[in-house]
């Protein structure tokens, strides 16, 4: 028996309900997600609301921050890592792959030159993003290979970064 069997059984049951619901009412499968952020007075810290949760984000001291929370690029990497872990759980439940543990480590490089007003060739962005999936499972090597492939194909945040979508700014002064 794998350590996450009871959770994956519950996850599988809930996923079956969602599939039935979405098959019967396809428009329910498309959800709208929201987030907002603002500056908190003279601190520069930014309470960021994501859904019903609020997290304080901040800059590092090298950018006049106080390191009161993760930076925005760190949050982006954290969002990818969290979504990958969740997608591993979903796919393991769908594929009946037993899991003992799943952990994602992710890193990326960011050229800060353009951020601080220096000349730049490319707009500042995270580059060379790599992740390692630490999967502990009694499953066969073939089952784990298929699990990795399914996760790569179905992780929404990973796919948003891999296949960028257009972002529009709505101006309000």
Short mmCIF file of N, CA and C in Angstrom, two decimals:
data_model
loop_
_atom_site.label_atom_id
_atom_site.label_comp_id
_atom_site.label_asym_id
_atom_site.label_seq_id
_atom_site.Cartn_x
_atom_site.Cartn_y
_atom_site.Cartn_z
N UNK A 1 0.85 -1.18 0.00
CA UNK A 1 0.00 0.00 0.00
C UNK A 1 0.89 1.24 0.00
N UNK A 2 0.62 2.16 -0.92
CA UNK A 2 1.39 3.40 -1.01
C UNK A 2 0.86 4.42 0.00
N UNK A 3 1.72 5.34 0.39
CA UNK A 3 1.38 6.30 1.45
C UNK A 3 0.22 7.22 1.08
N UNK A 4 0.06 7.54 -0.19
CA UNK A 4 -1.00 8.48 -0.59
C UNK A 4 -2.25 7.78 -1.13
N UNK A 5 -2.37 6.47 -0.95
CA UNK A 5 -3.51 5.72 -1.48
C UNK A 5 -4.86 6.29 -1.05
N UNK A 6 -5.02 6.59 0.23
CA UNK A 6 -6.33 7.06 0.70
C UNK A 6 -6.67 8.41 0.09
N UNK A 7 -5.67 9.29 -0.02
CA UNK A 7 -5.93 10.59 -0.66
C UNK A 7 -6.25 10.40 -2.13
N UNK A 8 -5.49 9.57 -2.82
CA UNK A 8 -5.72 9.37 -4.25
C UNK A 8 -7.08 8.71 -4.51
N UNK A 9 -7.56 7.87 -3.60
CA UNK A 9 -8.89 7.28 -3.75
C UNK A 9 -9.96 8.37 -3.65
N UNK A 10 -9.80 9.26 -2.68
CA UNK A 10 -10.75 10.38 -2.55
C UNK A 10 -10.66 11.28 -3.78
N UNK A 11 -9.46 11.56 -4.23
CA UNK A 11 -9.25 12.41 -5.41
C UNK A 11 -9.91 11.77 -6.63
N UNK A 12 -9.76 10.47 -6.79
CA UNK A 12 -10.35 9.76 -7.92
C UNK A 12 -11.87 9.88 -7.92
N UNK A 13 -12.47 9.76 -6.75
CA UNK A 13 -13.93 9.88 -6.62
C UNK A 13 -14.40 11.27 -7.01
N UNK A 14 -13.71 12.29 -6.53
CA UNK A 14 -14.08 13.67 -6.85
C UNK A 14 -13.88 13.95 -8.34
N UNK A 15 -12.79 13.44 -8.91
CA UNK A 15 -12.55 13.64 -10.34
C UNK A 15 -13.65 12.98 -11.18
N UNK A 16 -14.13 11.82 -10.76
CA UNK A 16 -15.22 11.15 -11.47
C UNK A 16 -16.48 12.01 -11.44
N UNK A 17 -16.76 12.64 -10.30
CA UNK A 17 -17.91 13.54 -10.20
C UNK A 17 -17.74 14.73 -11.14
N UNK A 18 -16.53 15.31 -11.18
CA UNK A 18 -16.28 16.46 -12.06
C UNK A 18 -16.45 16.07 -13.52
N UNK A 19 -15.92 14.90 -13.91
CA UNK A 19 -16.06 14.46 -15.31
C UNK A 19 -17.53 14.33 -15.69
N UNK A 20 -18.32 13.71 -14.83
CA UNK A 20 -19.75 13.57 -15.10
C UNK A 20 -20.42 14.93 -15.20
N UNK A 21 -20.11 15.80 -14.26
CA UNK A 21 -20.67 17.16 -14.26
C UNK A 21 -20.30 17.90 -15.54
N UNK A 22 -19.02 17.83 -15.93
CA UNK A 22 -18.56 18.55 -17.11
C UNK A 22 -19.10 17.93 -18.40
N UNK A 23 -19.30 16.62 -18.43
CA UNK A 23 -19.88 15.98 -19.61
C UNK A 23 -21.34 16.40 -19.77
N UNK A 24 -22.06 16.48 -18.66
CA UNK A 24 -23.47 16.87 -18.71
C UNK A 24 -23.65 18.35 -18.96
N UNK A 25 -22.74 19.17 -18.48
CA UNK A 25 -22.81 20.62 -18.64
C UNK A 25 -21.42 21.13 -19.00
N UNK A 26 -21.02 21.04 -20.28
CA UNK A 26 -19.66 21.37 -20.69
C UNK A 26 -19.20 22.78 -20.32
N UNK A 27 -20.13 23.74 -20.26
CA UNK A 27 -19.72 25.11 -19.93
C UNK A 27 -19.17 25.22 -18.51
N UNK A 28 -19.50 24.27 -17.64
CA UNK A 28 -18.96 24.30 -16.28
C UNK A 28 -17.46 24.00 -16.24
N UNK A 29 -16.94 23.40 -17.30
CA UNK A 29 -15.51 23.05 -17.33
C UNK A 29 -14.62 24.27 -17.49
N UNK A 30 -15.19 25.38 -17.97
CA UNK A 30 -14.41 26.60 -18.16
C UNK A 30 -14.64 27.50 -16.95
N UNK A 31 -13.59 27.73 -16.20
CA UNK A 31 -13.71 28.55 -14.99
C UNK A 31 -12.94 29.85 -15.17
N UNK A 32 -13.33 30.87 -14.43
CA UNK A 32 -12.63 32.15 -14.44
C UNK A 32 -11.91 32.31 -13.11
N UNK A 33 -10.63 32.57 -13.19
CA UNK A 33 -9.81 32.76 -12.00
C UNK A 33 -9.44 34.23 -11.90
N UNK A 34 -9.29 34.74 -10.68
CA UNK A 34 -8.95 36.14 -10.50
C UNK A 34 -7.82 36.31 -9.49
N UNK A 35 -7.10 37.39 -9.66
CA UNK A 35 -6.06 37.78 -8.71
C UNK A 35 -5.95 39.29 -8.77
N UNK A 36 -5.51 39.89 -7.68
CA UNK A 36 -5.27 41.34 -7.65
C UNK A 36 -4.14 41.61 -6.66
N UNK A 37 -3.46 42.72 -6.88
CA UNK A 37 -2.36 43.10 -6.00
C UNK A 37 -2.32 44.61 -5.90
N UNK A 38 -1.86 45.12 -4.77
CA UNK A 38 -1.74 46.57 -4.57
C UNK A 38 -0.55 46.83 -3.68
N UNK A 39 -0.08 48.07 -3.68
CA UNK A 39 1.02 48.43 -2.81
C UNK A 39 0.46 48.75 -1.42
N UNK A 40 1.17 48.31 -0.39
CA UNK A 40 0.74 48.54 0.99
C UNK A 40 1.51 49.73 1.55
N UNK A 41 1.02 50.91 1.28
CA UNK A 41 1.64 52.11 1.84
C UNK A 41 3.09 52.28 1.43
N UNK A 42 3.89 52.80 2.36
CA UNK A 42 5.28 53.13 2.04
C UNK A 42 6.22 51.94 2.17
N UNK A 43 5.70 50.77 2.49
CA UNK A 43 6.56 49.60 2.63
C UNK A 43 6.98 49.03 1.28
N UNK A 44 6.14 49.21 0.28
CA UNK A 44 6.39 48.59 -1.01
C UNK A 44 5.91 47.15 -1.07
N UNK A 45 5.55 46.58 0.08
CA UNK A 45 5.02 45.22 0.09
C UNK A 45 3.69 45.20 -0.65
N UNK A 46 3.34 44.06 -1.18
CA UNK A 46 2.15 43.97 -2.00
C UNK A 46 1.24 42.83 -1.55
N UNK A 47 0.17 43.14 -0.81
CA UNK A 47 -0.82 42.10 -0.54
C UNK A 47 -1.43 41.66 -1.88
N UNK A 48 -1.37 40.38 -2.14
CA UNK A 48 -1.84 39.84 -3.41
C UNK A 48 -2.95 38.85 -3.12
N UNK A 49 -4.13 39.15 -3.64
CA UNK A 49 -5.29 38.28 -3.44
C UNK A 49 -5.39 37.34 -4.64
N UNK A 50 -5.44 36.05 -4.34
CA UNK A 50 -5.61 35.02 -5.36
C UNK A 50 -6.79 34.17 -4.93
N UNK A 51 -7.90 34.29 -5.66
CA UNK A 51 -9.11 33.62 -5.21
C UNK A 51 -9.53 34.23 -3.89
N UNK A 52 -9.68 33.42 -2.87
CA UNK A 52 -10.06 33.91 -1.54
C UNK A 52 -8.86 34.00 -0.59
N UNK A 53 -7.67 33.73 -1.08
CA UNK A 53 -6.46 33.77 -0.25
C UNK A 53 -5.66 35.03 -0.52
N UNK A 54 -4.99 35.53 0.52
CA UNK A 54 -4.12 36.70 0.38
C UNK A 54 -2.72 36.31 0.84
N UNK A 55 -1.74 36.69 0.04
CA UNK A 55 -0.34 36.46 0.38
C UNK A 55 0.41 37.76 0.18
N UNK A 56 1.29 38.08 1.09
CA UNK A 56 2.10 39.28 0.95
C UNK A 56 3.31 38.95 0.08
N UNK A 57 3.49 39.73 -0.97
CA UNK A 57 4.67 39.60 -1.81
C UNK A 57 5.52 40.84 -1.61
N UNK A 58 6.79 40.72 -1.88
CA UNK A 58 7.70 41.84 -1.63
C UNK A 58 8.92 41.68 -2.52
N UNK A 59 9.70 42.72 -2.57
CA UNK A 59 10.98 42.67 -3.29
C UNK A 59 12.08 42.35 -2.29
N UNK A 60 13.20 41.95 -2.83
CA UNK A 60 14.39 41.74 -2.01
C UNK A 60 14.95 43.09 -1.59
N UNK A 61 15.75 43.15 -0.53
CA UNK A 61 16.34 44.43 -0.11
C UNK A 61 17.11 45.14 -1.23
N UNK A 62 17.69 44.39 -2.16
CA UNK A 62 18.42 44.99 -3.28
C UNK A 62 17.54 45.80 -4.21
N UNK A 63 16.22 45.67 -4.09
CA UNK A 63 15.27 46.47 -4.87
C UNK A 63 14.36 47.26 -3.93
N UNK A 64 14.89 47.64 -2.77
CA UNK A 64 14.20 48.45 -1.77
C UNK A 64 13.04 47.72 -1.09
N UNK A 65 13.05 46.40 -1.15
CA UNK A 65 12.04 45.63 -0.46
C UNK A 65 12.50 45.24 0.93
N UNK A 66 11.64 44.51 1.61
CA UNK A 66 11.94 44.07 2.97
C UNK A 66 11.94 42.54 3.08
N UNK A 67 11.80 41.86 1.94
CA UNK A 67 11.76 40.39 1.92
C UNK A 67 10.67 39.85 2.85
N UNK A 68 9.51 40.51 2.86
CA UNK A 68 8.39 40.09 3.71
C UNK A 68 7.61 38.92 3.12
N UNK A 69 7.91 38.59 1.89
CA UNK A 69 7.24 37.50 1.20
C UNK A 69 7.99 37.21 -0.07
N UNK A 70 7.49 36.26 -0.84
CA UNK A 70 8.17 35.92 -2.08
C UNK A 70 8.09 37.07 -3.09
N UNK A 71 9.06 37.11 -3.99
CA UNK A 71 9.00 38.07 -5.09
C UNK A 71 8.02 37.53 -6.13
N UNK A 72 7.59 38.38 -7.04
CA UNK A 72 6.66 37.93 -8.08
C UNK A 72 7.26 36.80 -8.92
N UNK A 73 8.53 36.89 -9.36
CA UNK A 73 9.08 35.76 -10.10
C UNK A 73 9.14 34.47 -9.28
N UNK A 74 9.42 34.59 -7.98
CA UNK A 74 9.39 33.40 -7.12
C UNK A 74 7.98 32.83 -7.03
N UNK A 75 6.98 33.71 -6.97
CA UNK A 75 5.59 33.23 -6.94
C UNK A 75 5.24 32.50 -8.22
N UNK A 76 5.74 33.01 -9.35
CA UNK A 76 5.48 32.34 -10.63
C UNK A 76 6.08 30.93 -10.61
N UNK A 77 7.33 30.82 -10.16
CA UNK A 77 7.94 29.50 -10.07
C UNK A 77 7.19 28.62 -9.07
N UNK A 78 6.77 29.22 -7.95
CA UNK A 78 5.99 28.47 -6.97
C UNK A 78 4.66 27.99 -7.53
N UNK A 79 4.03 28.83 -8.36
CA UNK A 79 2.77 28.44 -8.99
C UNK A 79 2.98 27.26 -9.92
N UNK A 80 4.07 27.28 -10.68
CA UNK A 80 4.37 26.14 -11.56
C UNK A 80 4.60 24.88 -10.71
N UNK A 81 5.41 25.00 -9.66
CA UNK A 81 5.70 23.85 -8.81
C UNK A 81 4.43 23.29 -8.18
N UNK A 82 3.60 24.16 -7.64
CA UNK A 82 2.36 23.72 -7.00
C UNK A 82 1.43 23.05 -8.00
N UNK A 83 1.31 23.64 -9.18
CA UNK A 83 0.43 23.07 -10.20
C UNK A 83 0.97 21.72 -10.68
N UNK A 84 2.28 21.60 -10.80
CA UNK A 84 2.86 20.30 -11.18
C UNK A 84 2.56 19.24 -10.13
N UNK A 85 2.74 19.56 -8.84
CA UNK A 85 2.43 18.59 -7.79
C UNK A 85 0.97 18.18 -7.88
N UNK A 86 0.08 19.17 -8.02
CA UNK A 86 -1.35 18.85 -8.09
C UNK A 86 -1.67 18.01 -9.32
N UNK A 87 -1.04 18.33 -10.44
CA UNK A 87 -1.29 17.57 -11.67
C UNK A 87 -0.76 16.14 -11.53
N UNK A 88 0.37 15.96 -10.85
CA UNK A 88 0.83 14.59 -10.57
C UNK A 88 -0.21 13.83 -9.77
N UNK A 89 -0.80 14.48 -8.76
CA UNK A 89 -1.82 13.82 -7.96
C UNK A 89 -3.05 13.47 -8.80
N UNK A 90 -3.48 14.42 -9.63
CA UNK A 90 -4.65 14.17 -10.49
C UNK A 90 -4.37 13.02 -11.44
N UNK A 91 -3.25 13.08 -12.14
CA UNK A 91 -2.96 12.04 -13.12
C UNK A 91 -2.72 10.69 -12.45
N UNK A 92 -2.09 10.68 -11.29
CA UNK A 92 -1.91 9.42 -10.56
C UNK A 92 -3.26 8.81 -10.20
N UNK A 93 -4.20 9.66 -9.78
CA UNK A 93 -5.55 9.17 -9.46
C UNK A 93 -6.24 8.63 -10.71
N UNK A 94 -6.14 9.36 -11.82
CA UNK A 94 -6.80 8.94 -13.05
C UNK A 94 -6.18 7.66 -13.62
N UNK A 95 -4.88 7.50 -13.45
CA UNK A 95 -4.17 6.37 -14.04
C UNK A 95 -3.97 5.21 -13.05
N UNK A 96 -4.48 5.37 -11.83
CA UNK A 96 -4.29 4.35 -10.78
C UNK A 96 -2.82 4.04 -10.53
N UNK A 97 -2.01 5.10 -10.48
CA UNK A 97 -0.59 4.96 -10.17
C UNK A 97 -0.41 5.27 -8.68
N UNK A 98 0.06 4.32 -7.89
CA UNK A 98 0.25 4.57 -6.46
C UNK A 98 1.42 5.53 -6.23
N UNK A 99 1.26 6.41 -5.25
CA UNK A 99 2.31 7.37 -4.91
C UNK A 99 2.58 7.33 -3.41
N UNK A 100 3.85 7.44 -3.07
CA UNK A 100 4.25 7.63 -1.68
C UNK A 100 4.57 9.09 -1.42
N UNK A 101 5.13 9.76 -2.43
CA UNK A 101 5.58 11.14 -2.24
C UNK A 101 5.79 11.78 -3.61
N UNK A 102 5.48 13.07 -3.70
CA UNK A 102 5.79 13.85 -4.90
C UNK A 102 6.28 15.21 -4.44
N UNK A 103 7.40 15.63 -4.98
CA UNK A 103 7.95 16.94 -4.67
C UNK A 103 8.56 17.51 -5.94
N UNK A 104 8.33 18.79 -6.17
CA UNK A 104 8.88 19.47 -7.34
C UNK A 104 9.87 20.52 -6.87
N UNK A 105 11.04 20.52 -7.47
CA UNK A 105 12.02 21.59 -7.29
C UNK A 105 12.14 22.29 -8.63
N UNK A 106 12.08 23.63 -8.63
CA UNK A 106 12.11 24.39 -9.87
C UNK A 106 13.05 25.58 -9.71
N UNK A 107 13.69 25.93 -10.80
CA UNK A 107 14.56 27.10 -10.77
C UNK A 107 14.56 27.77 -12.14
N UNK A 108 14.87 29.04 -12.14
CA UNK A 108 14.98 29.80 -13.38
C UNK A 108 15.94 30.95 -13.19
N UNK A 109 16.40 31.50 -14.28
CA UNK A 109 17.31 32.65 -14.23
C UNK A 109 16.56 33.89 -14.68
N UNK A 110 16.93 35.03 -14.09
CA UNK A 110 16.30 36.30 -14.42
C UNK A 110 17.38 37.36 -14.54
N UNK A 111 17.53 37.94 -15.73
CA UNK A 111 18.47 39.04 -15.94
C UNK A 111 17.79 40.31 -15.46
N UNK A 112 18.29 40.87 -14.37
CA UNK A 112 17.66 42.02 -13.74
C UNK A 112 18.08 43.36 -14.35
N UNK A 113 18.97 43.36 -15.35
CA UNK A 113 19.48 44.61 -15.91
C UNK A 113 18.34 45.54 -16.36
N UNK A 114 17.43 45.04 -17.17
CA UNK A 114 16.33 45.87 -17.65
C UNK A 114 15.39 46.32 -16.54
N UNK A 115 15.26 45.50 -15.51
CA UNK A 115 14.39 45.83 -14.38
C UNK A 115 14.87 47.09 -13.67
N UNK A 116 16.19 47.26 -13.56
CA UNK A 116 16.74 48.40 -12.83
C UNK A 116 17.11 49.57 -13.74
N UNK A 117 16.67 49.52 -15.00
CA UNK A 117 16.86 50.66 -15.89
C UNK A 117 18.08 50.61 -16.79
N UNK A 118 18.78 49.49 -16.83
CA UNK A 118 19.91 49.35 -17.74
C UNK A 118 19.42 48.87 -19.11
N UNK A 119 20.27 49.04 -20.11
CA UNK A 119 19.93 48.58 -21.46
C UNK A 119 19.75 47.06 -21.45
N UNK A 120 18.87 46.59 -22.30
CA UNK A 120 18.63 45.15 -22.40
C UNK A 120 18.32 44.78 -23.84
N UNK A 121 18.67 43.56 -24.21
CA UNK A 121 18.39 43.03 -25.55
C UNK A 121 16.99 42.43 -25.61
N UNK A 122 16.61 41.71 -24.57
CA UNK A 122 15.30 41.06 -24.50
C UNK A 122 14.58 41.60 -23.29
N UNK A 123 13.26 41.73 -23.36
CA UNK A 123 12.52 42.14 -22.17
C UNK A 123 12.82 41.19 -21.00
N UNK A 124 12.93 41.73 -19.79
CA UNK A 124 13.22 40.88 -18.63
C UNK A 124 12.15 39.80 -18.47
N UNK A 125 12.61 38.58 -18.28
CA UNK A 125 11.70 37.45 -18.06
C UNK A 125 12.50 36.29 -17.49
N UNK A 126 11.81 35.39 -16.87
CA UNK A 126 12.47 34.17 -16.40
C UNK A 126 12.92 33.36 -17.60
N UNK A 127 14.12 32.82 -17.52
CA UNK A 127 14.66 32.00 -18.59
C UNK A 127 15.29 30.75 -17.98
N UNK A 128 15.60 29.82 -18.85
CA UNK A 128 16.27 28.58 -18.43
C UNK A 128 15.57 27.94 -17.23
N UNK A 129 14.25 27.85 -17.31
CA UNK A 129 13.48 27.24 -16.22
C UNK A 129 13.62 25.73 -16.32
N UNK A 130 14.00 25.12 -15.22
CA UNK A 130 14.10 23.66 -15.16
C UNK A 130 13.43 23.18 -13.88
N UNK A 131 12.86 22.00 -13.95
CA UNK A 131 12.29 21.43 -12.73
C UNK A 131 12.67 19.96 -12.62
N UNK A 132 12.69 19.51 -11.39
CA UNK A 132 12.94 18.10 -11.10
C UNK A 132 11.73 17.59 -10.34
N UNK A 133 11.18 16.49 -10.82
CA UNK A 133 10.06 15.84 -10.14
C UNK A 133 10.61 14.67 -9.34
N UNK A 134 10.49 14.76 -8.03
CA UNK A 134 10.91 13.67 -7.15
C UNK A 134 9.65 12.84 -6.85
N UNK A 135 9.54 11.71 -7.50
CA UNK A 135 8.37 10.85 -7.36
C UNK A 135 8.79 9.56 -6.67
N UNK A 136 8.15 9.27 -5.55
CA UNK A 136 8.37 8.00 -4.87
C UNK A 136 7.12 7.16 -5.05
N UNK A 137 7.30 5.99 -5.65
CA UNK A 137 6.15 5.15 -5.98
C UNK A 137 6.60 3.71 -6.17
N UNK A 138 5.74 2.77 -5.79
CA UNK A 138 6.03 1.36 -6.09
C UNK A 138 5.66 0.98 -7.53
N UNK A 139 5.18 1.94 -8.32
CA UNK A 139 4.75 1.66 -9.70
C UNK A 139 5.94 1.29 -10.58
N UNK A 140 5.64 0.67 -11.69
CA UNK A 140 6.68 0.26 -12.64
C UNK A 140 7.28 1.49 -13.33
N UNK A 141 8.46 1.31 -13.89
CA UNK A 141 9.10 2.38 -14.64
C UNK A 141 8.25 2.87 -15.80
N UNK A 142 7.58 1.94 -16.49
CA UNK A 142 6.71 2.33 -17.61
C UNK A 142 5.53 3.17 -17.12
N UNK A 143 4.93 2.77 -16.00
CA UNK A 143 3.81 3.55 -15.46
C UNK A 143 4.26 4.95 -15.06
N UNK A 144 5.43 5.05 -14.48
CA UNK A 144 5.94 6.37 -14.07
C UNK A 144 6.29 7.22 -15.29
N UNK A 145 6.83 6.61 -16.33
CA UNK A 145 7.12 7.36 -17.56
C UNK A 145 5.83 7.92 -18.14
N UNK A 146 4.78 7.10 -18.19
CA UNK A 146 3.48 7.58 -18.70
C UNK A 146 2.91 8.67 -17.80
N UNK A 147 3.09 8.54 -16.50
CA UNK A 147 2.63 9.56 -15.56
C UNK A 147 3.32 10.89 -15.85
N UNK A 148 4.65 10.87 -15.99
CA UNK A 148 5.39 12.09 -16.32
C UNK A 148 4.88 12.71 -17.61
N UNK A 149 4.64 11.89 -18.63
CA UNK A 149 4.16 12.40 -19.92
C UNK A 149 2.79 13.05 -19.78
N UNK A 150 1.88 12.41 -19.06
CA UNK A 150 0.54 12.98 -18.87
C UNK A 150 0.59 14.29 -18.11
N UNK A 151 1.44 14.34 -17.10
CA UNK A 151 1.57 15.58 -16.33
C UNK A 151 2.06 16.70 -17.24
N UNK A 152 3.07 16.43 -18.05
CA UNK A 152 3.61 17.44 -18.96
C UNK A 152 2.54 17.95 -19.93
N UNK A 153 1.63 17.08 -20.33
CA UNK A 153 0.60 17.48 -21.29
C UNK A 153 -0.58 18.19 -20.65
N UNK A 154 -0.82 17.99 -19.35
CA UNK A 154 -2.06 18.48 -18.75
C UNK A 154 -1.89 19.49 -17.63
N UNK A 155 -0.69 19.91 -17.31
CA UNK A 155 -0.48 20.88 -16.23
C UNK A 155 -0.79 22.29 -16.75
N UNK A 156 -1.88 22.91 -16.28
CA UNK A 156 -2.30 24.21 -16.83
C UNK A 156 -1.26 25.33 -16.69
N UNK A 157 -0.62 25.45 -15.55
CA UNK A 157 0.33 26.55 -15.36
C UNK A 157 1.59 26.30 -16.18
N UNK A 158 2.07 25.07 -16.20
CA UNK A 158 3.22 24.73 -17.04
C UNK A 158 2.92 25.05 -18.50
N UNK A 159 1.75 24.67 -18.97
CA UNK A 159 1.39 24.92 -20.36
C UNK A 159 1.19 26.40 -20.66
N UNK A 160 0.74 27.18 -19.69
CA UNK A 160 0.60 28.62 -19.90
C UNK A 160 1.96 29.26 -20.12
N UNK A 161 2.97 28.78 -19.43
CA UNK A 161 4.32 29.32 -19.62
C UNK A 161 4.94 28.78 -20.90
N UNK A 162 4.74 27.51 -21.17
CA UNK A 162 5.32 26.92 -22.38
C UNK A 162 4.70 27.47 -23.66
N UNK A 163 3.40 27.68 -23.63
CA UNK A 163 2.66 28.14 -24.80
C UNK A 163 1.97 29.44 -24.41
N UNK A 164 2.72 30.53 -24.38
CA UNK A 164 2.17 31.78 -23.83
C UNK A 164 0.86 32.22 -24.49
N UNK A 165 0.03 32.81 -23.67
CA UNK A 165 -1.23 33.38 -24.13
C UNK A 165 -1.06 34.89 -24.21
N UNK A 166 -1.89 35.51 -25.00
CA UNK A 166 -1.85 36.97 -25.09
C UNK A 166 -2.44 37.56 -23.81
N UNK A 167 -1.78 38.58 -23.31
CA UNK A 167 -2.27 39.30 -22.13
C UNK A 167 -2.59 40.71 -22.56
N UNK A 168 -3.80 41.15 -22.27
CA UNK A 168 -4.23 42.50 -22.64
C UNK A 168 -4.31 43.37 -21.40
N UNK A 169 -3.87 44.60 -21.53
CA UNK A 169 -3.98 45.56 -20.44
C UNK A 169 -5.22 46.40 -20.67
N UNK A 170 -6.09 46.47 -19.68
CA UNK A 170 -7.23 47.38 -19.70
C UNK A 170 -6.82 48.61 -18.91
N UNK A 171 -6.71 49.74 -19.57
CA UNK A 171 -6.24 50.96 -18.90
C UNK A 171 -7.35 51.61 -18.11
N UNK A 172 -7.00 52.01 -16.91
CA UNK A 172 -7.91 52.79 -16.08
C UNK A 172 -7.05 53.80 -15.34
N UNK A 173 -7.33 55.07 -15.55
CA UNK A 173 -6.50 56.10 -14.91
C UNK A 173 -7.19 56.71 -13.73
#
